[in-house]
Amino acid sequence: MIYYPQKYIIPDEPMVPFIDNDEIQSFIRDTKSNFEQVKEIIQKSLDKNRLSLQETAILLNANDAESIEAIKEGAKELKRKVYGERIVLFAPLYIGNYCSNNCSYCGFKHSNKEIIRKTLLQQELVKEVQSLEKNGHKRLVLAFGEHQHYTPEFIANTVNTVYSVKQDNGEIRRVNINAAPQDIDGFRIIRDSKIGTYQIFQETYHEETYKKVHLSGMKRNYEWRLTAMDRAQEAGIDDVGIGALFGLYDWKYEVLGLVRHVNHLEAVYNVGPHTISFPRIQLASEMDIDLSYIVSDDEFTRLVAILRLAVPYTGMILTARESAEIRDQVLQFGVSQIDGGSNIELGGYSEENKHLQNINREQFTLNDNRSLAEVIHELLEHGYIPSFCTACYRMGRTGEHFMEFSVPGFIKKLCSPNAILTLAEYLEDYASPETKILGYNLIEDKIQELAVDTNVRTLKDKLDLVKQGRRDLYF
Ligand code: SF4
Ligand code: SF4
């Protein structure tokens, strides 16, 4: 039975924790791996099947160079075959750094008296959003500390404010949030503000470690956090993003924990998470953790490739915590979303909020400091289509990642044309002359590739309309 604190509603049927520590440990300890098995499992994934825990463990325990290479090549092939070259772009926006928890790895922890606590005022928030819009952003993730200030009503109001800010051709079309787990009623209030994805990370699925690094506050309750997505689903939020903070415990355990979480949501709610995030521990002010589980670059690239194969139809998010070099490498393994031009200081985007920026309020360090314009230029140089597409969300097509993966022709008919249209908007409104040339050349090539598809003529018509100044066209 899960312990629910007094202020939260206890459901009639208590939600049951679904992580079995002994089971996961035995998969890691006892699963043997050989090259033949690895090849078969990769093929299963390429045939669009999610992998079992045991199959994932076989990939995790494959230590020979030949198998590791095959896993990385398999992930690349899956990305090429299934997702094509689109990369969705977003930006994080920090709303406030009040926090009641004490996570030993985070600079925002309650016990850190060195940082100044601050929540953006309405006017400051508007300036931040205007600034992001001026750079071309259309999709944001709002990040809230975990504190009683940030009630469901506060979160919903913030989301509404962000959607309301429009200037010139700029607007935010999808607001995702990263905020504390709520009870079911709280999630309902947030749902009604029309968020895109509700994102919350378990940090570590290993309960003992979880208790060691979450010293006090509501977050110390492992089960409350583990079952957050269940309550979100019960409240009607079916678009959720899960994640683990790699470096707190054995990376193999966390991969299996994530896969187990996906299985659980699919089994109970018939819909898996929309996205998986896999941030790696970065230095933070006042960080106090066991460094023996820090994940090396080699391990990190392996784990991204294995996750891609294990849950082939879940979106994968890579953030600017990673260096540009690592980001470029793992983009090939099936990452589908990255942030661009990120600033995680409160008030970090707007010139008018500069007075807030003199104090270091960052939660952790970013290692990719490229602007959105630079990220887009480099994506184009590498043949990727930067995309700001929000079409499914706005047309009420839910389960979009599953659809793009499983509905034949979905990507060619919808995702690729939509990516091209949002890229064209960006090129018209925000790009330098060099990026514009590069972008339209790429669009030309992609249209040739799509030429057998029936939408191409309509796509060309819509592209002409974008060039004439029309915005927000999609399929
Ligand atoms: Fe607070 Fe989140 Fe930082 Fe933990 S990780 S201290 S909950 S902001
Ligand atoms: Fe995602 Fe839907 Fe756009 Fe495809 S069409 S990129 S699934 S929002």
Coordinates of C-alpha atoms and ligand atoms in Angstrom, one line a residue:
M1 CA 0.0 0.0 0.0
I2 CA 1.3 3.4 -0.9
Y3 CA 1.5 6.1 1.7
Y4 CA -0.4 9.2 0.5
P5 CA 0.1 12.3 2.7
Q6 CA -3.1 13.8 4.3
K7 CA -3.5 16.7 1.9
Y8 CA -3.7 14.4 -1.1
I9 CA -6.7 12.4 -2.1
I10 CA -6.3 8.7 -1.6
P11 CA -7.8 6.8 -4.6
D12 CA -10.2 4.0 -3.8
E13 CA -7.8 1.6 -5.5
P14 CA -4.3 2.5 -4.4
M15 CA -1.9 2.8 -7.2
V16 CA 0.6 0.0 -7.1
P17 CA 4.3 0.6 -7.5
F18 CA 5.5 -1.3 -10.6
I19 CA 9.2 -1.3 -10.2
D20 CA 10.4 -4.7 -8.8
N21 CA 14.0 -4.1 -7.7
D22 CA 14.9 -7.9 -7.5
E23 CA 13.6 -8.4 -11.0
I24 CA 15.6 -5.6 -12.5
Q25 CA 18.7 -6.5 -10.5
S26 CA 18.5 -10.1 -11.7
F27 CA 18.1 -9.1 -15.3
I28 CA 21.3 -7.1 -15.0
R29 CA 23.2 -9.7 -13.1
D30 CA 22.0 -12.9 -14.9
T31 CA 21.3 -12.0 -18.5
K32 CA 24.0 -13.3 -20.9
S33 CA 24.5 -11.8 -24.3
N34 CA 25.9 -13.0 -27.6
F35 CA 26.2 -11.4 -31.0
E36 CA 23.5 -13.6 -32.6
Q37 CA 21.0 -12.7 -30.0
V38 CA 21.8 -9.0 -30.3
K39 CA 21.3 -9.1 -34.1
E40 CA 17.9 -10.9 -33.6
I41 CA 16.7 -8.3 -31.1
I42 CA 17.8 -5.4 -33.2
Q43 CA 15.7 -6.9 -36.1
K44 CA 12.7 -7.2 -33.8
S45 CA 13.0 -3.5 -33.0
L46 CA 13.4 -2.6 -36.7
D47 CA 10.2 -4.6 -37.3
K48 CA 8.5 -2.1 -35.1
N49 CA 8.2 -4.1 -31.9
R50 CA 8.9 -2.8 -28.4
L51 CA 11.5 -4.9 -26.6
S52 CA 10.9 -6.8 -23.4
L53 CA 13.0 -6.2 -20.2
Q54 CA 15.0 -9.3 -20.9
E55 CA 15.7 -8.3 -24.5
T56 CA 16.7 -4.9 -23.4
A57 CA 19.0 -6.5 -20.7
I58 CA 20.7 -8.5 -23.5
L59 CA 21.5 -5.3 -25.3
L60 CA 22.7 -3.6 -22.1
N61 CA 25.0 -6.5 -21.3
A62 CA 26.5 -6.7 -24.8
N63 CA 30.1 -5.5 -24.1
D64 CA 32.0 -6.7 -27.2
A65 CA 32.8 -4.1 -29.8
E66 CA 31.0 -5.9 -32.6
S67 CA 27.7 -6.0 -30.7
I68 CA 28.0 -2.4 -29.5
E69 CA 28.6 -1.3 -33.1
A70 CA 25.6 -3.3 -34.3
I71 CA 23.4 -1.7 -31.6
K72 CA 24.5 1.8 -32.7
E73 CA 24.0 1.0 -36.4
G74 CA 20.6 -0.5 -35.6
A75 CA 19.5 2.7 -33.8
K76 CA 20.7 4.8 -36.7
E77 CA 18.8 2.6 -39.2
L78 CA 15.6 2.8 -37.1
K79 CA 15.9 6.5 -37.0
R80 CA 16.4 6.8 -40.8
K81 CA 13.7 4.3 -41.7
V82 CA 11.0 5.4 -39.3
Y83 CA 11.6 9.0 -38.3
G84 CA 13.4 10.5 -41.3
E85 CA 15.5 13.6 -40.7
R86 CA 13.1 15.8 -38.7
I87 CA 14.3 17.3 -35.4
V88 CA 11.7 19.1 -33.3
L89 CA 13.0 22.2 -31.6
F90 CA 11.9 23.7 -28.3
A91 CA 13.2 25.9 -25.5
P92 CA 13.0 25.5 -21.7
L93 CA 11.6 28.5 -19.7
Y94 CA 12.3 28.6 -16.0
I95 CA 9.4 30.2 -14.1
G96 CA 10.6 30.1 -10.6
N97 CA 13.2 28.5 -8.4
Y98 CA 11.5 28.2 -5.0
C99 CA 11.7 24.6 -3.9
S100 CA 10.7 22.7 -0.8
N101 CA 12.8 19.6 -1.6
N102 CA 16.4 18.8 -0.9
C103 CA 17.8 16.9 -3.8
S104 CA 21.5 16.4 -3.2
Y105 CA 22.4 16.9 -6.9
C106 CA 20.5 20.2 -7.5
G107 CA 21.5 23.8 -7.0
F108 CA 17.8 24.8 -6.3
K109 CA 17.6 22.6 -3.2
H110 CA 15.8 24.1 -0.2
S111 CA 18.9 24.0 1.9
N112 CA 21.0 26.1 -0.6
K113 CA 21.0 29.5 1.0
E114 CA 23.4 30.9 -1.6
I115 CA 20.9 31.4 -4.3
I116 CA 18.2 34.1 -4.4
R117 CA 14.7 32.7 -4.8
K118 CA 12.6 34.3 -7.4
T119 CA 9.4 33.6 -9.4
L120 CA 8.9 35.6 -12.6
L121 CA 6.3 38.3 -12.3
Q122 CA 3.6 38.4 -15.0
Q123 CA 5.3 41.2 -16.9
E124 CA 8.7 39.5 -16.7
L125 CA 7.2 36.3 -18.0
V126 CA 5.6 38.2 -21.0
K127 CA 9.0 39.7 -21.8
E128 CA 10.7 36.2 -21.7
V129 CA 8.1 34.8 -24.1
Q130 CA 8.3 37.8 -26.4
S131 CA 12.0 37.3 -26.5
L132 CA 11.7 33.6 -27.3
E133 CA 9.1 34.4 -30.0
K134 CA 11.5 36.9 -31.5
N135 CA 14.0 34.1 -32.0
G136 CA 11.5 31.9 -33.7
H137 CA 10.4 29.5 -31.0
K138 CA 7.0 27.9 -31.1
R139 CA 7.3 25.2 -28.5
L140 CA 8.3 25.7 -24.8
V141 CA 8.7 23.6 -21.7
L142 CA 7.9 25.6 -18.6
A143 CA 9.9 24.5 -15.6
F144 CA 8.6 25.1 -12.1
G145 CA 10.4 24.4 -8.8
E146 CA 8.5 22.1 -6.5
H147 CA 7.0 24.4 -3.9
Q148 CA 3.6 25.3 -2.6
H149 CA 3.8 28.6 -4.5
Y150 CA 3.4 26.7 -7.7
T151 CA -0.2 25.4 -7.3
P152 CA -2.1 23.8 -10.1
E153 CA -4.0 27.2 -10.5
F154 CA -0.7 29.1 -10.7
I155 CA 0.7 26.6 -13.3
A156 CA -2.5 26.9 -15.3
N157 CA -2.5 30.7 -15.2
T158 CA 1.1 30.7 -16.3
V159 CA 0.3 28.4 -19.3
N160 CA -2.6 30.7 -20.3
T161 CA -0.3 33.7 -20.1
V162 CA 2.3 32.1 -22.3
Y163 CA -0.3 31.1 -24.9
S164 CA -1.7 34.7 -24.9
V165 CA 1.6 36.4 -25.8
K166 CA 1.7 37.1 -29.6
Q167 CA 3.7 39.6 -31.5
D168 CA 4.3 40.0 -35.2
N169 CA 4.3 36.5 -36.5
G170 CA 5.5 35.1 -33.2
E171 CA 3.3 32.8 -31.0
I172 CA 3.8 29.8 -28.8
R173 CA 1.8 27.0 -30.1
R174 CA 2.6 24.3 -27.7
V175 CA 3.3 24.7 -24.0
N176 CA 4.7 21.6 -22.2
I177 CA 5.3 21.7 -18.5
N178 CA 7.8 20.2 -16.0
A179 CA 6.3 20.6 -12.6
A180 CA 5.8 18.7 -9.3
P181 CA 3.5 15.6 -9.2
Q182 CA 0.0 16.6 -8.3
D183 CA -3.1 14.7 -7.0
I184 CA -5.8 13.9 -9.5
D185 CA -7.8 17.1 -9.0
G186 CA -4.6 19.2 -9.4
F187 CA -3.8 17.4 -12.7
R188 CA -7.4 18.2 -13.9
I189 CA -6.8 21.9 -13.4
I190 CA -3.6 21.8 -15.3
R191 CA -5.1 19.7 -18.0
D192 CA -7.8 22.3 -18.6
S193 CA -5.1 24.9 -19.4
K194 CA -4.4 22.9 -22.6
I195 CA -0.8 21.9 -21.9
G196 CA 0.9 19.8 -24.4
T197 CA 3.0 17.2 -22.5
Y198 CA 3.2 16.9 -18.7
Q199 CA 6.8 15.9 -17.9
I200 CA 8.2 14.7 -14.7
F201 CA 11.3 12.6 -14.2
Q202 CA 11.7 9.8 -11.6
E203 CA 15.4 10.8 -11.4
T204 CA 16.4 7.3 -10.3
Y205 CA 14.2 4.2 -10.3
H206 CA 16.4 2.6 -7.7
E207 CA 14.5 3.1 -4.5
E208 CA 17.4 2.9 -2.0
T209 CA 19.4 5.5 -4.0
Y210 CA 16.3 7.6 -4.4
K211 CA 15.9 7.8 -0.7
K212 CA 19.6 8.7 -0.3
V213 CA 19.6 11.6 -2.7
H214 CA 16.2 13.0 -1.9
L215 CA 16.8 14.1 1.7
S216 CA 13.5 15.9 2.6
G217 CA 10.4 17.4 1.1
M218 CA 7.5 15.8 -0.7
K219 CA 9.9 14.5 -3.4
R220 CA 11.3 12.1 -0.8
N221 CA 8.2 9.9 -1.3
Y222 CA 9.4 7.5 -4.0
E223 CA 5.9 6.0 -4.7
W224 CA 4.2 9.3 -4.9
R225 CA 6.5 10.3 -7.7
L226 CA 6.5 6.9 -9.4
T227 CA 2.8 6.9 -9.7
A228 CA 2.5 10.6 -10.8
M229 CA 1.9 9.6 -14.4
D230 CA -0.9 7.2 -13.3
R231 CA -2.7 10.1 -11.6
A232 CA -2.1 12.3 -14.6
Q233 CA -3.7 9.7 -16.8
E234 CA -6.6 9.3 -14.4
A235 CA -7.1 13.1 -14.7
G236 CA -7.2 12.9 -18.5
I237 CA -3.7 13.9 -19.3
D238 CA -2.7 11.2 -21.7
D239 CA 0.4 13.0 -23.1
V240 CA 3.2 12.5 -20.5
G241 CA 7.0 12.5 -20.6
I242 CA 9.1 10.4 -18.3
G243 CA 12.8 10.5 -17.6
A244 CA 15.8 9.5 -15.5
L245 CA 18.7 11.5 -14.3
F246 CA 21.7 9.4 -15.4
G247 CA 24.6 9.3 -12.9
L248 CA 22.7 8.7 -9.6
Y249 CA 22.8 4.9 -9.9
D250 CA 23.8 2.2 -12.4
W251 CA 22.8 3.4 -15.9
K252 CA 21.6 -0.1 -16.9
Y253 CA 19.2 -0.1 -14.0
E254 CA 17.8 3.3 -15.1
V255 CA 17.3 2.1 -18.7
L256 CA 15.4 -1.0 -17.4
G257 CA 13.4 1.3 -15.1
L258 CA 12.4 3.5 -18.0
V259 CA 11.4 0.5 -20.1
R260 CA 9.4 -0.9 -17.2
H261 CA 7.6 2.5 -16.8
V262 CA 6.7 2.5 -20.5
N263 CA 5.4 -1.1 -20.3
H264 CA 3.3 -0.2 -17.2
L265 CA 1.7 2.9 -18.9
E266 CA 0.9 0.9 -22.0
A267 CA -0.5 -2.0 -20.1
V268 CA -2.7 0.1 -17.8
Y269 CA -3.7 3.1 -20.0
N270 CA -3.1 1.7 -23.4
V271 CA -0.8 4.6 -24.2
G272 CA 2.9 4.8 -23.5
P273 CA 4.7 8.1 -22.7
H274 CA 5.0 10.6 -25.5
T275 CA 8.7 11.3 -24.6
I276 CA 11.6 9.9 -22.7
S277 CA 14.4 12.2 -21.4
F278 CA 17.7 11.0 -20.2
P279 CA 19.7 14.0 -18.8
R280 CA 23.2 13.2 -17.4
I281 CA 24.3 14.6 -14.1
Q282 CA 26.1 17.9 -14.5
L283 CA 27.9 19.9 -11.9
A284 CA 25.6 22.0 -9.8
S285 CA 26.2 24.5 -7.0
E286 CA 26.3 22.6 -3.7
M287 CA 26.1 19.2 -5.4
D288 CA 26.7 16.3 -3.0
I289 CA 26.4 12.9 -4.6
D290 CA 28.3 9.6 -5.0
L291 CA 30.3 10.1 -8.2
S292 CA 30.9 6.4 -8.9
Y293 CA 27.8 6.2 -11.1
I294 CA 28.8 9.1 -13.4
V295 CA 28.1 8.0 -17.0
S296 CA 31.0 8.2 -19.5
D297 CA 30.4 9.5 -23.0
D298 CA 30.8 5.9 -24.4
E299 CA 28.2 4.6 -22.0
F300 CA 25.9 7.5 -22.7
T301 CA 25.9 7.0 -26.5
R302 CA 25.3 3.3 -25.9
L303 CA 22.4 3.9 -23.6
V304 CA 20.7 6.3 -26.0
A305 CA 21.0 3.7 -28.9
I306 CA 19.6 1.0 -26.6
L307 CA 16.7 3.1 -25.5
R308 CA 15.9 4.0 -29.1
L309 CA 15.7 0.3 -30.0
A310 CA 13.8 -0.7 -26.8
V311 CA 11.0 1.8 -27.2
P312 CA 11.0 2.5 -30.9
Y313 CA 7.8 4.6 -31.0
T314 CA 8.5 7.0 -28.1
G315 CA 9.9 10.4 -28.7
M316 CA 13.4 11.0 -27.3
I317 CA 14.5 14.4 -25.9
L318 CA 18.1 15.5 -25.6
T319 CA 18.9 18.8 -23.9
A320 CA 21.7 21.3 -24.0
R321 CA 23.1 19.8 -20.9
E322 CA 25.1 17.8 -23.4
S323 CA 27.9 19.3 -25.5
A324 CA 27.3 20.1 -29.1
E325 CA 29.7 17.3 -30.0
I326 CA 27.7 14.6 -28.0
R327 CA 24.4 16.1 -29.3
D328 CA 25.6 15.7 -32.9
Q329 CA 26.6 12.1 -32.3
V330 CA 23.4 10.9 -30.6
L331 CA 21.1 12.8 -32.9
Q332 CA 21.8 10.0 -35.3
F333 CA 20.5 7.4 -32.9
G334 CA 17.0 8.6 -33.0
V335 CA 16.7 11.6 -30.8
S336 CA 13.6 13.4 -32.0
Q337 CA 13.6 16.6 -30.0
I338 CA 16.3 19.0 -28.9
D339 CA 16.4 22.5 -27.3
G340 CA 18.0 25.4 -29.1
G341 CA 19.3 28.7 -27.8
S342 CA 18.5 27.6 -24.2
N343 CA 19.0 29.7 -21.2
I344 CA 18.1 28.3 -17.8
E345 CA 18.6 31.4 -15.8
L346 CA 15.5 33.0 -14.5
G347 CA 14.9 36.0 -16.8
G348 CA 17.7 34.7 -19.1
Y349 CA 16.1 35.4 -22.5
S350 CA 15.0 39.0 -22.4
E351 CA 17.1 42.1 -22.4
E352 CA 14.5 43.8 -20.3
N353 CA 14.9 41.2 -17.6
K354 CA 18.7 41.7 -17.6
H355 CA 18.5 43.0 -14.0
L356 CA 17.5 39.5 -12.9
Q357 CA 20.5 37.9 -14.6
N358 CA 23.4 39.1 -12.4
I359 CA 22.9 36.4 -9.9
N360 CA 23.6 32.8 -10.8
R361 CA 20.3 31.1 -10.5
E362 CA 21.0 28.2 -12.8
Q363 CA 19.9 24.7 -11.6
F364 CA 22.8 23.0 -13.5
T365 CA 25.3 23.9 -16.2
L366 CA 24.6 23.9 -19.9
N367 CA 27.3 22.6 -22.2
D368 CA 25.7 23.6 -25.5
N369 CA 25.5 27.3 -25.6
R370 CA 24.7 27.7 -29.3
S371 CA 21.9 30.1 -30.2
L372 CA 18.7 28.8 -31.9
A373 CA 19.9 30.3 -35.2
E374 CA 23.3 28.5 -34.9
V375 CA 21.6 25.2 -34.0
I376 CA 19.2 25.5 -37.0
H377 CA 22.0 26.4 -39.4
E378 CA 24.1 23.4 -38.2
L379 CA 21.1 21.0 -38.4
L380 CA 20.5 22.1 -42.0
E381 CA 24.2 21.6 -42.8
H382 CA 23.9 18.1 -41.6
G383 CA 20.7 17.4 -43.7
Y384 CA 18.2 17.5 -40.8
I385 CA 14.9 19.3 -41.1
P386 CA 14.4 21.6 -38.1
S387 CA 10.7 21.4 -37.2
F388 CA 8.4 23.4 -35.0
C389 CA 5.4 21.2 -36.0
T390 CA 2.5 21.2 -33.5
A391 CA -0.1 20.0 -36.0
C392 CA -1.3 16.9 -34.2
Y393 CA -1.7 18.6 -30.8
R394 CA -3.6 21.4 -32.4
M395 CA -5.9 19.1 -34.5
G396 CA -6.5 16.9 -31.5
R397 CA -4.7 14.0 -33.0
T398 CA -3.4 12.3 -29.8
G399 CA -1.0 9.4 -29.5
E400 CA 1.0 11.1 -32.3
H401 CA 4.3 9.4 -31.8
F402 CA 2.6 6.1 -31.9
M403 CA 0.8 7.1 -35.1
E404 CA 3.8 8.4 -36.8
F405 CA 5.5 5.1 -36.1
S406 CA 2.7 2.7 -36.9
V407 CA 0.4 4.3 -39.4
P408 CA 1.7 3.6 -42.9
G409 CA 2.6 6.8 -44.8
F410 CA 1.9 9.1 -41.8
I411 CA 5.4 10.6 -41.8
K412 CA 5.4 11.3 -45.6
K413 CA 1.9 12.6 -45.7
L414 CA 1.9 14.7 -42.5
C415 CA 5.1 15.0 -40.5
S416 CA 7.5 15.8 -43.3
P417 CA 5.3 18.4 -45.1
N418 CA 4.5 20.0 -41.7
A419 CA 8.2 20.1 -40.8
I420 CA 8.9 21.8 -44.2
L421 CA 6.1 24.4 -43.6
T422 CA 7.3 25.3 -40.1
L423 CA 10.9 25.5 -41.4
A424 CA 9.8 27.8 -44.2
E425 CA 8.0 30.1 -41.7
Y426 CA 11.3 30.2 -39.7
L427 CA 13.3 31.0 -42.8
E428 CA 11.0 33.8 -43.8
D429 CA 10.7 35.4 -40.4
Y430 CA 13.9 34.8 -38.5
A431 CA 16.8 33.3 -40.6
S432 CA 19.9 35.0 -41.8
P433 CA 20.3 35.2 -45.7
E434 CA 22.8 32.3 -45.5
T435 CA 20.5 30.1 -43.5
K436 CA 17.6 31.0 -45.7
I437 CA 19.5 29.8 -48.8
L438 CA 20.6 26.6 -47.1
G439 CA 17.1 26.0 -45.8
Y440 CA 15.3 26.4 -49.1
N441 CA 17.9 24.2 -50.9
L442 CA 17.1 21.5 -48.3
I443 CA 13.4 22.0 -48.8
E444 CA 13.8 21.6 -52.5
D445 CA 15.6 18.3 -52.0
K446 CA 13.0 17.0 -49.6
I447 CA 10.2 17.9 -51.9
Q448 CA 11.9 15.8 -54.6
E449 CA 12.1 12.9 -52.2
L450 CA 8.4 13.3 -51.4
A451 CA 7.4 13.7 -55.0
V452 CA 5.6 10.3 -55.2
D453 CA 3.4 11.5 -52.4
T454 CA 0.0 13.0 -53.2
N455 CA 0.4 15.9 -50.9
V456 CA 3.3 17.5 -52.7
R457 CA 1.2 19.8 -54.9
T458 CA -0.8 21.0 -52.0
L459 CA 2.5 21.4 -50.1
K460 CA 3.9 23.6 -52.8
D461 CA 0.8 25.7 -52.8
K462 CA 1.0 26.1 -49.0
L463 CA 4.7 27.0 -49.3
D464 CA 3.8 29.7 -51.7
L465 CA 1.3 31.1 -49.2
V466 CA 4.0 31.1 -46.5
K467 CA 6.2 33.1 -48.7
Q468 CA 3.4 35.5 -49.3
G469 CA 3.0 36.0 -45.5
R470 CA 0.4 33.4 -44.4
R471 CA 1.3 31.6 -41.2
D472 CA 0.3 28.5 -39.3
L473 CA -0.6 26.3 -42.2
Y474 CA -0.4 22.5 -41.6
F475 CA -1.8 19.2 -42.6
Ligands
SF4_1 FE1 13.8 21.1 -6.3 FE2 13.7 19.9 -8.6 FE3 16.0 20.8 -7.8 FE4 14.9 18.7 -6.5 S1 15.6 18.8 -8.7 S2 15.9 20.5 -5.5 S3 12.8 19.2 -6.7 S4 14.2 22.0 -8.3
SF4_2 FE1 4.5 15.3 -34.6 FE2 2.0 15.2 -35.7 FE3 3.7 17.1 -36.5 FE4 4.1 14.5 -37.2 S1 2.4 15.8 -37.9 S2 5.7 15.9 -36.4 S3 3.4 13.4 -35.3 S4 2.9 16.9 -34.5

